[in-house]
Coordinates of C-alpha atoms in Angstrom, one line a residue:
X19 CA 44.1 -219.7 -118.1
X20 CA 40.9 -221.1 -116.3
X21 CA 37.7 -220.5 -116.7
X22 CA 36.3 -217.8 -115.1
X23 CA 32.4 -219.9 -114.2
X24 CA 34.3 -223.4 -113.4
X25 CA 36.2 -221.1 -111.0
X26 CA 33.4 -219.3 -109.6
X27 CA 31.1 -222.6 -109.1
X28 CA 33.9 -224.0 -107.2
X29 CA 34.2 -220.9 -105.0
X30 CA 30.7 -221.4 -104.4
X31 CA 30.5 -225.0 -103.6
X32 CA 33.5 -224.4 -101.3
X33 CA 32.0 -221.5 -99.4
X34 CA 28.7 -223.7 -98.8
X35 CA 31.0 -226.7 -97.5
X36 CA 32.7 -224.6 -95.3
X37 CA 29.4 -223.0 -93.8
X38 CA 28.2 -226.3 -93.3
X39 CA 31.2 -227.2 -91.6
X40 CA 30.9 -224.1 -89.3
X41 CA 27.4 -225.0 -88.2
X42 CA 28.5 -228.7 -87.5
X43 CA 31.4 -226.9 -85.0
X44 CA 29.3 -224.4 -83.8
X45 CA 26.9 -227.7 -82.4
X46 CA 29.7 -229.5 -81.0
X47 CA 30.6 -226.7 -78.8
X48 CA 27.7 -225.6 -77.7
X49 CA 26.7 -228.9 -76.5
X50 CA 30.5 -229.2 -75.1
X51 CA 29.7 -226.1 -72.7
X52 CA 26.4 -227.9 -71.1
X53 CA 28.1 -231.0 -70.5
X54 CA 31.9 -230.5 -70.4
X55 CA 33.4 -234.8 -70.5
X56 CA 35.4 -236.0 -67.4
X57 CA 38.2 -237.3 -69.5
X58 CA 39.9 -237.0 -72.8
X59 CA 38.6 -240.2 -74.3
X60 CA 35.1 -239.1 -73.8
X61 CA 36.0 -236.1 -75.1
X62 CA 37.3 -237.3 -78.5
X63 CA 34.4 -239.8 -78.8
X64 CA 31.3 -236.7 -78.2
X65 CA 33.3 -234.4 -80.3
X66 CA 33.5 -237.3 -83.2
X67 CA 29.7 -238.2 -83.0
X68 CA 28.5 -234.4 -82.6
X69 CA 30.4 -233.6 -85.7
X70 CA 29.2 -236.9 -88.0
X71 CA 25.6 -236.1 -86.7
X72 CA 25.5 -232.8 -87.5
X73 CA 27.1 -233.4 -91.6
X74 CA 25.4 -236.9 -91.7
X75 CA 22.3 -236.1 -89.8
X76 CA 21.7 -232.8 -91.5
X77 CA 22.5 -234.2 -94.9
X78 CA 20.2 -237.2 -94.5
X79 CA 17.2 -234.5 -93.2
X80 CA 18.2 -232.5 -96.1
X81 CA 17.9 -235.4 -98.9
X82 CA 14.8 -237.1 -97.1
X83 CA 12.7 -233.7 -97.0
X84 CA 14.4 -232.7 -100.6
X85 CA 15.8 -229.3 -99.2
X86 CA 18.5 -228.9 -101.6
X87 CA 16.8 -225.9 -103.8
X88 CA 17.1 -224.1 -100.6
X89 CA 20.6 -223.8 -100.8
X90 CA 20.2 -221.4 -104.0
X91 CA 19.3 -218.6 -101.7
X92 CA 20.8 -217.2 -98.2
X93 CA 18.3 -217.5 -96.2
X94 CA 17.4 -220.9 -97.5
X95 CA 21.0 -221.6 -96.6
X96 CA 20.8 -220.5 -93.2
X97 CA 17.8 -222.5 -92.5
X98 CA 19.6 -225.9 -93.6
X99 CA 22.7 -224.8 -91.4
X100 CA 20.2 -224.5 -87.9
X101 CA 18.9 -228.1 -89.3
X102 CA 22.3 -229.5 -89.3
X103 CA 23.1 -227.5 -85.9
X104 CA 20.1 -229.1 -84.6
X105 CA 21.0 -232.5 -86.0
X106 CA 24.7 -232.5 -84.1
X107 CA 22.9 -232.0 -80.7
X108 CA 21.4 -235.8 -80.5
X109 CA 25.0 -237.1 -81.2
X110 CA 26.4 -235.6 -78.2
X111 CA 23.7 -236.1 -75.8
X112 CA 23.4 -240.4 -76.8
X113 CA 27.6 -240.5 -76.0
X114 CA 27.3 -238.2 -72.9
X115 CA 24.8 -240.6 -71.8
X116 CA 25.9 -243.7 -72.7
X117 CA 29.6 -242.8 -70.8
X118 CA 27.3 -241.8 -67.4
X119 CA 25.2 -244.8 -67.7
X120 CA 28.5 -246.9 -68.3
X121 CA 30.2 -245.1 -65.6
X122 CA 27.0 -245.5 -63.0
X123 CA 27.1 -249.5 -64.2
X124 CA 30.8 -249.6 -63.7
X125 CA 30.2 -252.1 -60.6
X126 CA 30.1 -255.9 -62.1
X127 CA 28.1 -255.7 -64.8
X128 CA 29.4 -256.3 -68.1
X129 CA 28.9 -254.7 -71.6
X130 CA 26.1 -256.9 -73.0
X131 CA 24.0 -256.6 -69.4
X132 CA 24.6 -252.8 -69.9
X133 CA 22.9 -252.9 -73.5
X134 CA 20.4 -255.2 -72.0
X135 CA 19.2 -252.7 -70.0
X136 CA 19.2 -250.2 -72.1
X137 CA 16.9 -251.8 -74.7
X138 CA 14.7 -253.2 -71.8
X139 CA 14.4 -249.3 -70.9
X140 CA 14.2 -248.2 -74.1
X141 CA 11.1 -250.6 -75.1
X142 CA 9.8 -249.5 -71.9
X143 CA 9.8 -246.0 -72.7
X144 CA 8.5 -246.6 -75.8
X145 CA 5.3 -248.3 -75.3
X146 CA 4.0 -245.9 -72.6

């Protein structure tokens, strides 16, 4: 027979995993309604980076800010979820944008003139 509290602590654990997956889905398609991809492949690639930026992102934020007490209590919980539903957003938004900048520089350039100009944009940006 089990234990009844090794049981229950892994009930637990498993119901916070699976919120936090929920969250990371909820971001992914909320971001794929604003910005629906032209093809499959982009697709796959936006739904891949909004999902490991959402459980990555949100974890990291989590560790660095030392948010994991939180997680003791409901709301505390539900605050770390809209941090890692905040944290899948940026993932989608840097592939979206990376596929229409590639698609707008489609015309001879190749891929390391393409990152060129990003990072001359980028420092650009930056220093204003």
């Amino acid at each position: 027979m089990t234990e009844p509290a090794t049981t229950a602590a892994g009930g637990i654990a498993l119901y916070k995993l699976g919120a936090f997956g929920c969250m990371a889905a909820l971001a992914a398609v909320v971001v794929m309604a604003l910005t629906i991809p032209k093809t499959v492949k982009e697709f796959v690639v936006s739904l891949i980076c909004t999902l490991v930026g959402s459980i990555g992102g949100g974890a990291a934020l989590i560790k660095a800010f030392g948010l994991m007490a939180w997680a003791d209590d409901v709301f505390g919980l539900c605050a770390l979820l809209g941090m890692v539903f905040a944290c899948g957003l940026p993932g989608w938004v840097m592939v979206r944008g990376f596929f229409a900048y590639a698609e707008y520089r489609k015309g001879g350039k190749n891929f390391i003139q393409m990152m060129t100009d990003l990072i001359t944009v980028a420092k650009a940006a930056l220093l204003k």
